[in-house]
Short mmCIF file of C-alpha atoms in Angstrom, two decimals:
data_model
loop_
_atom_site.label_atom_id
_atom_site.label_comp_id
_atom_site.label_asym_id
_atom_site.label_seq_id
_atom_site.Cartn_x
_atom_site.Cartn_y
_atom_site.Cartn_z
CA UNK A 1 20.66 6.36 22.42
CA UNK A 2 21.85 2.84 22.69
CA UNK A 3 21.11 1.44 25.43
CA UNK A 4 22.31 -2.13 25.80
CA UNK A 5 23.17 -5.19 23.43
CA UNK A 6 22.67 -8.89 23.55
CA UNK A 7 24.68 -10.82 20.84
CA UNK A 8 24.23 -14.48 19.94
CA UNK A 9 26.71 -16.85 17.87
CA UNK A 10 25.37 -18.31 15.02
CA UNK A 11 26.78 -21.12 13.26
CA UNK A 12 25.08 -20.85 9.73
CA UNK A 13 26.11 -24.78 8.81
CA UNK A 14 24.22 -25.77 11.64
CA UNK A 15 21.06 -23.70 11.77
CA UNK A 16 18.10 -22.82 9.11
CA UNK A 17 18.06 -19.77 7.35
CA UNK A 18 14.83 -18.23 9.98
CA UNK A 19 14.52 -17.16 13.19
CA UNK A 20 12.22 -16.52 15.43
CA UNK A 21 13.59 -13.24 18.02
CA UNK A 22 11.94 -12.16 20.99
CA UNK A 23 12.88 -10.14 23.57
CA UNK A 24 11.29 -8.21 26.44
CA UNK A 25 12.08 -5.70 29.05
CA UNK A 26 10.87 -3.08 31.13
CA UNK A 27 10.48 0.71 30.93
CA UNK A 28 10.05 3.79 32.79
CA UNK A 29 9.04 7.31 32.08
CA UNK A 30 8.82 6.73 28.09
CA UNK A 31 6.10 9.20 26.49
CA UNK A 32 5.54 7.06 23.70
CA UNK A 33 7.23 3.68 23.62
CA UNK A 34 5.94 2.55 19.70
CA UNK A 35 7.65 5.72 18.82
CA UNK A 36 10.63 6.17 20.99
CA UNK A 37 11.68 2.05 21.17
CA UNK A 38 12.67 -0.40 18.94
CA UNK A 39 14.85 -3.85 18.56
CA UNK A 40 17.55 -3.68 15.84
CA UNK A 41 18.92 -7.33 14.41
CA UNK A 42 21.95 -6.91 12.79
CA UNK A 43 23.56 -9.80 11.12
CA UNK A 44 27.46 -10.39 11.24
CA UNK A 45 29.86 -12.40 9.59
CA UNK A 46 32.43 -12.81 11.77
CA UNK A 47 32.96 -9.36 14.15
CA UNK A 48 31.63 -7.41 10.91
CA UNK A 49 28.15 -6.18 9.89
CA UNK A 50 26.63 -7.62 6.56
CA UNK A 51 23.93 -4.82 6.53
CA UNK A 52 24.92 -1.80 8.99
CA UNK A 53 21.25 -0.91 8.99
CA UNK A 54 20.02 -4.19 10.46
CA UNK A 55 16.61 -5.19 10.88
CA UNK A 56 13.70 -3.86 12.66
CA UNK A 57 12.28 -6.37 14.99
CA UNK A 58 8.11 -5.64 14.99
CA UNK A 59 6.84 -4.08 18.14
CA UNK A 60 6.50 -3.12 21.00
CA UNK A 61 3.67 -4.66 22.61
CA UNK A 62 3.20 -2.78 25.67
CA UNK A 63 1.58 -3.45 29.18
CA UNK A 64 1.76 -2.81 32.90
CA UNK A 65 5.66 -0.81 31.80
CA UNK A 66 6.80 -4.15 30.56
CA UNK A 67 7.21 -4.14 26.37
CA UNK A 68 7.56 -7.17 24.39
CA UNK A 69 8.90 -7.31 20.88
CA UNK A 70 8.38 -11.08 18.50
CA UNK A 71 8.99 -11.24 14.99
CA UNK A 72 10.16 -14.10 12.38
CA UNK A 73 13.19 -12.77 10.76
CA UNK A 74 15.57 -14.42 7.74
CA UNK A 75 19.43 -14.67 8.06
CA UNK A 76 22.06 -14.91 5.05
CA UNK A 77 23.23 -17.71 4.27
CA UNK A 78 26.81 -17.02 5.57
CA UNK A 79 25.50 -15.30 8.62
CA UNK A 80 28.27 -16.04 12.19
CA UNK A 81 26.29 -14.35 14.77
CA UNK A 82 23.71 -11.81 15.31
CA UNK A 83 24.03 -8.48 17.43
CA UNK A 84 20.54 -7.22 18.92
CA UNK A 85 20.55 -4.13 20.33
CA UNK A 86 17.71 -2.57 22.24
CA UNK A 87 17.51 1.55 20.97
CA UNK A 88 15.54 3.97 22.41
CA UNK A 89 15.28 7.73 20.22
CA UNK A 90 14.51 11.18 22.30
CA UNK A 91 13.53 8.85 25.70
CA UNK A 92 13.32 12.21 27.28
CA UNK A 93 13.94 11.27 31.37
CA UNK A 94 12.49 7.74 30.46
CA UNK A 95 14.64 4.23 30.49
CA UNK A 96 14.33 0.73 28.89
CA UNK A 97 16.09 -1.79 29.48
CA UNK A 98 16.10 -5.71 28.55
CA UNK A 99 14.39 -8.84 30.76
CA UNK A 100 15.25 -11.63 28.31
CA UNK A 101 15.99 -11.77 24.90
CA UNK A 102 15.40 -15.06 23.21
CA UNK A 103 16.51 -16.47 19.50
CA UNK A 104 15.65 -19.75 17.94
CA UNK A 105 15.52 -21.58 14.61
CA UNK A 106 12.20 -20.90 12.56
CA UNK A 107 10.23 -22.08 9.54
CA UNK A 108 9.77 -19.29 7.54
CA UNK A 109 6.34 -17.15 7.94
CA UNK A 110 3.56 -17.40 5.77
CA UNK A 111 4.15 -15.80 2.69
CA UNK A 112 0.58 -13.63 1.65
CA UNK A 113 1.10 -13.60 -2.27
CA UNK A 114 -1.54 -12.08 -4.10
CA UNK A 115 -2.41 -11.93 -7.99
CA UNK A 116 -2.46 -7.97 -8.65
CA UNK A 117 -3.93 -6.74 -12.02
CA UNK A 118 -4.77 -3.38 -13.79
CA UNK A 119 -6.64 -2.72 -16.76
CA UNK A 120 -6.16 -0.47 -19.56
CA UNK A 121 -8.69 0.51 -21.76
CA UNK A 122 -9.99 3.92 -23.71
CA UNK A 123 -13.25 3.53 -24.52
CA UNK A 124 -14.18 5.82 -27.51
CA UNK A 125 -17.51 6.84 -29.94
CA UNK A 126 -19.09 4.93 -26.65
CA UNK A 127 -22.40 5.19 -23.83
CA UNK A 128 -22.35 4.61 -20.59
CA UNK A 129 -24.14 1.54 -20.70
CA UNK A 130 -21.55 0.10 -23.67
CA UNK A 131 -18.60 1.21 -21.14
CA UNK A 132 -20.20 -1.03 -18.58
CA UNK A 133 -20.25 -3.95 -20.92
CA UNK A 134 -16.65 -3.38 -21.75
CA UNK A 135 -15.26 -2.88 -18.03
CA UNK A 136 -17.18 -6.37 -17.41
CA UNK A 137 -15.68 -8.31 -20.21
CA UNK A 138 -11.90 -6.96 -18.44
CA UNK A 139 -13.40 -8.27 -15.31
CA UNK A 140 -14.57 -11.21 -16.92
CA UNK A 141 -10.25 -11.53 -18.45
CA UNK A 142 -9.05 -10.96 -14.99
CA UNK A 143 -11.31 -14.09 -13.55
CA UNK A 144 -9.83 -16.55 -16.41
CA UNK A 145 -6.51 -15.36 -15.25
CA UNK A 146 -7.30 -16.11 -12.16
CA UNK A 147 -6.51 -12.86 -10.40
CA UNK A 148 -7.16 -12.11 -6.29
CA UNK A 149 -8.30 -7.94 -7.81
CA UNK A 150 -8.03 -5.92 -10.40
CA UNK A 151 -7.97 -1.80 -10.76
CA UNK A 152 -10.18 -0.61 -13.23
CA UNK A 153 -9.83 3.67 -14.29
CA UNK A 154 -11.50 6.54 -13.24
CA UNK A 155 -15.39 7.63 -13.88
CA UNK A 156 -15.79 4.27 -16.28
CA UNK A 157 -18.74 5.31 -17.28
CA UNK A 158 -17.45 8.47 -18.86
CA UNK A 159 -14.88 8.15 -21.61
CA UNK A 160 -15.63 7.94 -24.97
CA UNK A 161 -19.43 9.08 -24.50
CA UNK A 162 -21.38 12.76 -24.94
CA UNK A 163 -22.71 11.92 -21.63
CA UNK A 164 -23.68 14.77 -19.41
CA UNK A 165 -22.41 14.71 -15.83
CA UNK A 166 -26.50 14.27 -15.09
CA UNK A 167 -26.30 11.52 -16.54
CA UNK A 168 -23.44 9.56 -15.12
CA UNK A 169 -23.47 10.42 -11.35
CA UNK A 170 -25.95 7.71 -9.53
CA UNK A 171 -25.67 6.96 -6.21
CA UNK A 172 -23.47 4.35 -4.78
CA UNK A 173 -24.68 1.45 -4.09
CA UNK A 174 -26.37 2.07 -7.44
CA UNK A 175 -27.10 0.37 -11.24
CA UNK A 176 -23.03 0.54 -11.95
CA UNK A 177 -22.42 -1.15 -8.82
CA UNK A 178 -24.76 -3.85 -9.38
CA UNK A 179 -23.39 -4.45 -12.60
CA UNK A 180 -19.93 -4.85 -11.11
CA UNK A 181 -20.70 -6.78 -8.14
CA UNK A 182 -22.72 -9.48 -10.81
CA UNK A 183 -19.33 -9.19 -12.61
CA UNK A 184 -16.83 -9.94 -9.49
CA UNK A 185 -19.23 -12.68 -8.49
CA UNK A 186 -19.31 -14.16 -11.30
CA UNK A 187 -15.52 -14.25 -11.68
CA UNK A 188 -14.99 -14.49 -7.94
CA UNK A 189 -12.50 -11.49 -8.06
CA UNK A 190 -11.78 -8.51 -6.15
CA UNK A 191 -12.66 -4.97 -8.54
CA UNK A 192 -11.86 -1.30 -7.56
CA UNK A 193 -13.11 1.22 -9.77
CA UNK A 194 -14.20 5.01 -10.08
CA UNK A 195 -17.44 6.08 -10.79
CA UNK A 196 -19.34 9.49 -10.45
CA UNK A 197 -21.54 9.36 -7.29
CA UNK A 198 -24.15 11.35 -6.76
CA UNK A 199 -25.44 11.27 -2.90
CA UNK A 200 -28.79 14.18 -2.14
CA UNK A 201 -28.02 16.52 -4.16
CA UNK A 202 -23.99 16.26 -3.77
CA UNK A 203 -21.65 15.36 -6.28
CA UNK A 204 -18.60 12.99 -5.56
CA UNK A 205 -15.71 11.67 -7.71
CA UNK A 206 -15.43 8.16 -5.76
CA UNK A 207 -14.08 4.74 -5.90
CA UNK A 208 -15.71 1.72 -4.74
CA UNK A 209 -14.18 -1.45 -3.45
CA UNK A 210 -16.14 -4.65 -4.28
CA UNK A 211 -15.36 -7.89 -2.59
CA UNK A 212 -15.24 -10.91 -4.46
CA UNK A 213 -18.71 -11.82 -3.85
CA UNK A 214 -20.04 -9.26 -5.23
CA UNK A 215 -20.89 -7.17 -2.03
CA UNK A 216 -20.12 -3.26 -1.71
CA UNK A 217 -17.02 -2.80 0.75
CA UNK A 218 -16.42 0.52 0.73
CA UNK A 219 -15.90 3.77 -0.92
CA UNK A 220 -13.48 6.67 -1.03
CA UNK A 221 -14.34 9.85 -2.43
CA UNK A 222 -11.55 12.08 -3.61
CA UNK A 223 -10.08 14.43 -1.31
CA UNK A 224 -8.10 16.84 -3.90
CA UNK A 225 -9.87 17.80 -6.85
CA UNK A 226 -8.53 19.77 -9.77
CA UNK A 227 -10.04 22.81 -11.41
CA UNK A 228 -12.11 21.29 -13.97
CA UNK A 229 -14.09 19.65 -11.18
CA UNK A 230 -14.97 21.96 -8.26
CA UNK A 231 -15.79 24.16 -11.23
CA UNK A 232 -18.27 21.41 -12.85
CA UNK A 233 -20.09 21.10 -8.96
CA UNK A 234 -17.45 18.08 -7.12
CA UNK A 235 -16.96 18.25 -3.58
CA UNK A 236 -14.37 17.03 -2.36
CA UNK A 237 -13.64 14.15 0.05
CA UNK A 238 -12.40 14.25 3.77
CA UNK A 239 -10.83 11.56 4.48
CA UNK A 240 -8.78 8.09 3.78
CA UNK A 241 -10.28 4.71 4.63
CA UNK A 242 -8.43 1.72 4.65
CA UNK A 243 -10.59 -1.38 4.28
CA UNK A 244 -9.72 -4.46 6.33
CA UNK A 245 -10.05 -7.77 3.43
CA UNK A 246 -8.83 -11.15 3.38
CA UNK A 247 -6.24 -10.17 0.99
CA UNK A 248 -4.88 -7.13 3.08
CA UNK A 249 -5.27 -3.85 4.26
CA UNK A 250 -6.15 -1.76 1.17
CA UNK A 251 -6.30 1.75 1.21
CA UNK A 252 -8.02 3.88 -2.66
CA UNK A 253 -6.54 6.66 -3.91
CA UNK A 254 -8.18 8.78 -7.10
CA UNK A 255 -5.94 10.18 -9.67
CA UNK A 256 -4.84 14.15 -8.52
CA UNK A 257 -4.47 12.42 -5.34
CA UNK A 258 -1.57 10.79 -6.58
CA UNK A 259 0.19 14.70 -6.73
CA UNK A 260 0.09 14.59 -3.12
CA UNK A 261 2.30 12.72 -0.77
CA UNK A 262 -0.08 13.07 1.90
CA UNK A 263 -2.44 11.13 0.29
CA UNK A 264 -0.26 7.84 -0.15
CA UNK A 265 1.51 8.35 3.30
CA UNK A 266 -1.86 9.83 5.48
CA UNK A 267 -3.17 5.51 3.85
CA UNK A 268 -0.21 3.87 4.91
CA UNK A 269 -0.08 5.62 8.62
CA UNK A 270 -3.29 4.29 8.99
CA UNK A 271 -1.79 0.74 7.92
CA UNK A 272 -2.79 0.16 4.23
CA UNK A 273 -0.49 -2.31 2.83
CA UNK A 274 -1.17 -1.94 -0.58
CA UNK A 275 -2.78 1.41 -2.42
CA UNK A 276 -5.16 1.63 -5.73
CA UNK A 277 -5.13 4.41 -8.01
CA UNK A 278 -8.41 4.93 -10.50
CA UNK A 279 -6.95 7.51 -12.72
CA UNK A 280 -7.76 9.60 -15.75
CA UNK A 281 -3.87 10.34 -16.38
CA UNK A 282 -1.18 10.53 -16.96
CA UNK A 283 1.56 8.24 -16.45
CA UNK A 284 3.65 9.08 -19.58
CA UNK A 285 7.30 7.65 -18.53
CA UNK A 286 9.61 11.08 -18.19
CA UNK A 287 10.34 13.47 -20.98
CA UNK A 288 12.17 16.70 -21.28
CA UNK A 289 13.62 16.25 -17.73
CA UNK A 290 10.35 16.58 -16.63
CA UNK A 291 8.84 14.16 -14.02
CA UNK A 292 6.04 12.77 -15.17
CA UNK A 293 3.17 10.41 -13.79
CA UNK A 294 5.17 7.20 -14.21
CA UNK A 295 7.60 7.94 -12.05
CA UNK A 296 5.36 10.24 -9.34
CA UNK A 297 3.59 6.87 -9.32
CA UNK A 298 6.73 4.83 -8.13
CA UNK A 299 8.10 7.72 -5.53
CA UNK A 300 4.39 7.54 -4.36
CA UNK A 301 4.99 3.70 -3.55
CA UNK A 302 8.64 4.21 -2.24
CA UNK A 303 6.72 7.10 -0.07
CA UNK A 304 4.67 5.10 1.27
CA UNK A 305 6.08 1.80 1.27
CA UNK A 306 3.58 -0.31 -0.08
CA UNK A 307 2.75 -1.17 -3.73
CA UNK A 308 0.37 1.01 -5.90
CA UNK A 309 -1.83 -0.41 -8.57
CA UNK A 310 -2.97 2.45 -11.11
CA UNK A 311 -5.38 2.25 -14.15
CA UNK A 312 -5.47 5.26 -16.48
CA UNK A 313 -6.40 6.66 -19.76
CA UNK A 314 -3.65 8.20 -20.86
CA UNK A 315 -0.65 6.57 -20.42
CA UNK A 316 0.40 3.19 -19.25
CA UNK A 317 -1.89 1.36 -16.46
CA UNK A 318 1.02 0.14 -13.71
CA UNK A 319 1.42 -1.96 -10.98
CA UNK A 320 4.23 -0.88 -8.67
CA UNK A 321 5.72 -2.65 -6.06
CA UNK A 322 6.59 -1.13 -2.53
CA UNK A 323 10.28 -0.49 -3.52
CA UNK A 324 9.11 1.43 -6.37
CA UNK A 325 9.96 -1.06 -9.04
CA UNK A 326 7.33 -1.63 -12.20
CA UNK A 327 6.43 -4.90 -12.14
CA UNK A 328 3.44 -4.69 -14.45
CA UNK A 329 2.81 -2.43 -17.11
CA UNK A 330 0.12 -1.80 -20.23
CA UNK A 331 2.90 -0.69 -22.77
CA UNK A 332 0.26 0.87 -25.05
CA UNK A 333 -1.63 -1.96 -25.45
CA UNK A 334 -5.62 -2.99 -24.36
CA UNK A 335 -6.39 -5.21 -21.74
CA UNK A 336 -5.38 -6.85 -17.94
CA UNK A 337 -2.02 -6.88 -16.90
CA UNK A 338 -0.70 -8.59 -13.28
CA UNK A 339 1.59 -9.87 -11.43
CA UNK A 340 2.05 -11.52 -8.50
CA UNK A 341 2.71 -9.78 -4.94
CA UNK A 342 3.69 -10.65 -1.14
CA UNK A 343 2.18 -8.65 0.92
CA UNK A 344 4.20 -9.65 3.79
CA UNK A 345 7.93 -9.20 2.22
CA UNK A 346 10.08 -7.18 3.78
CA UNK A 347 13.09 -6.31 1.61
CA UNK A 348 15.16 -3.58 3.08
CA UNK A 349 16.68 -0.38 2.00
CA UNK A 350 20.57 -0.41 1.55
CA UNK A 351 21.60 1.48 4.88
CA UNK A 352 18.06 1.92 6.09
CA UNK A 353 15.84 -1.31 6.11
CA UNK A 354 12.75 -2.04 5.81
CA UNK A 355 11.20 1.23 4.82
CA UNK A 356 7.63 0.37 6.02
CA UNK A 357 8.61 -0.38 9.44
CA UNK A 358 10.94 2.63 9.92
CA UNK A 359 9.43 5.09 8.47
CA UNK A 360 6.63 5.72 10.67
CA UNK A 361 9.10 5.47 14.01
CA UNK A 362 11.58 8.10 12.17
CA UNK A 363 8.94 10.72 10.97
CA UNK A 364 8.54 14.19 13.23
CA UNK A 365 4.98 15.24 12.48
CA UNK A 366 4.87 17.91 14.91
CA UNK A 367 7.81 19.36 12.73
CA UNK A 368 5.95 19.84 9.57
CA UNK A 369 2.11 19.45 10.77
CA UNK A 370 1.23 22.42 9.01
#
């Protein structure tokens, strides 16, 4: 239900290309104001819309029934005027309506560009202790390229060797982490990788996050396990941390996770902005009409709205960013492969907008809970 406009002319020879919006009003009787109010920016060139979706204006802030939305915002280049409109969905017997609304040239908002990198490599005829070695020396490849993190595969100590599962679940923190952590310290680099934890007497298939100093963020063990696990002794996970890091809010995933959108979407509701994948496999591109990792992987992303990084065995490693696009790949061949990301962009959907901040004020859990 729209329930008022403000509109503003805008003379693009004689402005800069940001803005800074804010605007702020009072409400009554609204259940749940972050999902039932938002501030739409629509651009115009002349009386007509360039983008019919508009913009999502972050917010609300809300206190004492007054809510207050702020956010930095670019126009095009042949923008005339702007149209914000205050909207409020299902407002039950509620009402909002506007105080002030206030628009202004900007500079444009830090950008948060990160170096993103995945690793692919198939250890084979191996140990443990030789995968180890080889993981560092990719860690050790990412540091000379100068990379924020890299996303190293699933269970690294595990391919290529006769190891028995004995023998590669340790506990976490543990030998394999200490190894790492020497690695990311000495390369002053970010690392996510999976190993085979073994807390008591309980067996996890985890990933650990270690921060570029070598200490132990954080771990995720993996909710959904396939067959060939629970029936080798793996319990499953229970939940999905995100991890608060100077780079961003990152949130682990570990491959058969990536079969579920609840995985990717239950991370970004909890406000991951970008998601790592440890993964056995697959991501083979599509065959047969069949859809296949490689493209699960980007609807995951596009799900989700946030980038995915994946490193796998079988297949290509990716990273993916939040539109879905590959903007990294392997391509069959060894080693680290980046690219550079901004966590704070906010390119929009034709007709929608910026998928990150709608989709969480559009979704109707209570429809499909179950």
């Amino acid at each position: 239900r729209l329930v008022s406009d403000w509109s503003s002319d805008v003379c693009s020879s004689d402005l800069g290309r940001w803005w800074n919006v804010q605007a702020e009003g009072v409400l009554d009787g609204i259940e749940h104001p972050p999902l039932s109010l938002r501030v739409r920016i629509t651009w115009l060139k002349g009386t007509e819309p360039m983008d019919a979706s508009g913009v999502l204006v972050r917010g609300p802030e809300v206190e004492r029934g007054v809510f207050r939305f702020h956010d930095t915002l670019p126009a095009p280049a042949d923008a005339t005027a702007a149209r914000i409109a205050l909207e409020t969905m299902l407002p039950g017997k509620g009402a909002a309506a506007w105080s002030e609304v206030r628009i202004k040239r900007s500079n444009p908002p830090v950008s948060r560009r990160i170096k993103v990198g995945t690793v692919y490599l198939r250890p084979r005829q191996s140990t443990p202790d030789r995968n180890l070695d080889l993981w560092c020396e990719q860690i050790d490849a990412a540091g000379r390229l100068g990379l924020d993190i890299v996303c190293l595969s699933e269970a690294i100590r595990a391919p290529g060797t006769t190891a028995s599962l004995q023998e590669l679940a340790e506990p976490i923190p543990g030998p394999s982490t200490e190894r790492l952590a020497e690695a990311a310290k000495r390369n002053r680099v970010w690392v996510v990788a999976g190993l085979y934890e073994k807390s008591g007497e309980t067996l996890y298939n985890t990933a650990v996050l270690m921060q570029r100093t070598g200490r132990l963020v954080g771990t995720y063990r993996k909710v959904h396990l396939p067959r060939e696990e629970w029936q080798r002794g793996f319990t499953p996970g229970s939940s999905f941390p995100v991890f608060d890091t100077e780079l961003g809010r990152i949130g682990l995933m570990v491959c058969y996770d990536y079969f579920y959108p609840e995985a990717a979407i239950s991370l970004a509701n909890h406000g991951a902005e970008i998601l790592f994948a440890p993964t056995w496999g697959t991501t083979f591109a599509d065959a047969e009409g069949r859809v296949e990792g490689r493209t699960v992987f980007r609807v995951r992303a596009r799900d989700a709205g946030v980038p995915v990084v994946t490193s796998v065995y079988d297949g290509d490693s990716l990273v993916i960013d939040a539109m879905g696009r590959v903007k990294a790949s392997s391509e069959g061949a060894t080693g680290v492969f980046w690219t550079e990301l901004d966590l704070a962009a906010r390119e929009p959907l034709e007709w929608v907008g910026h998928w990150r901040s709608i989709r969480p004020r559009d979704r109707q859990p209570e429809a499909y809970a179950r």
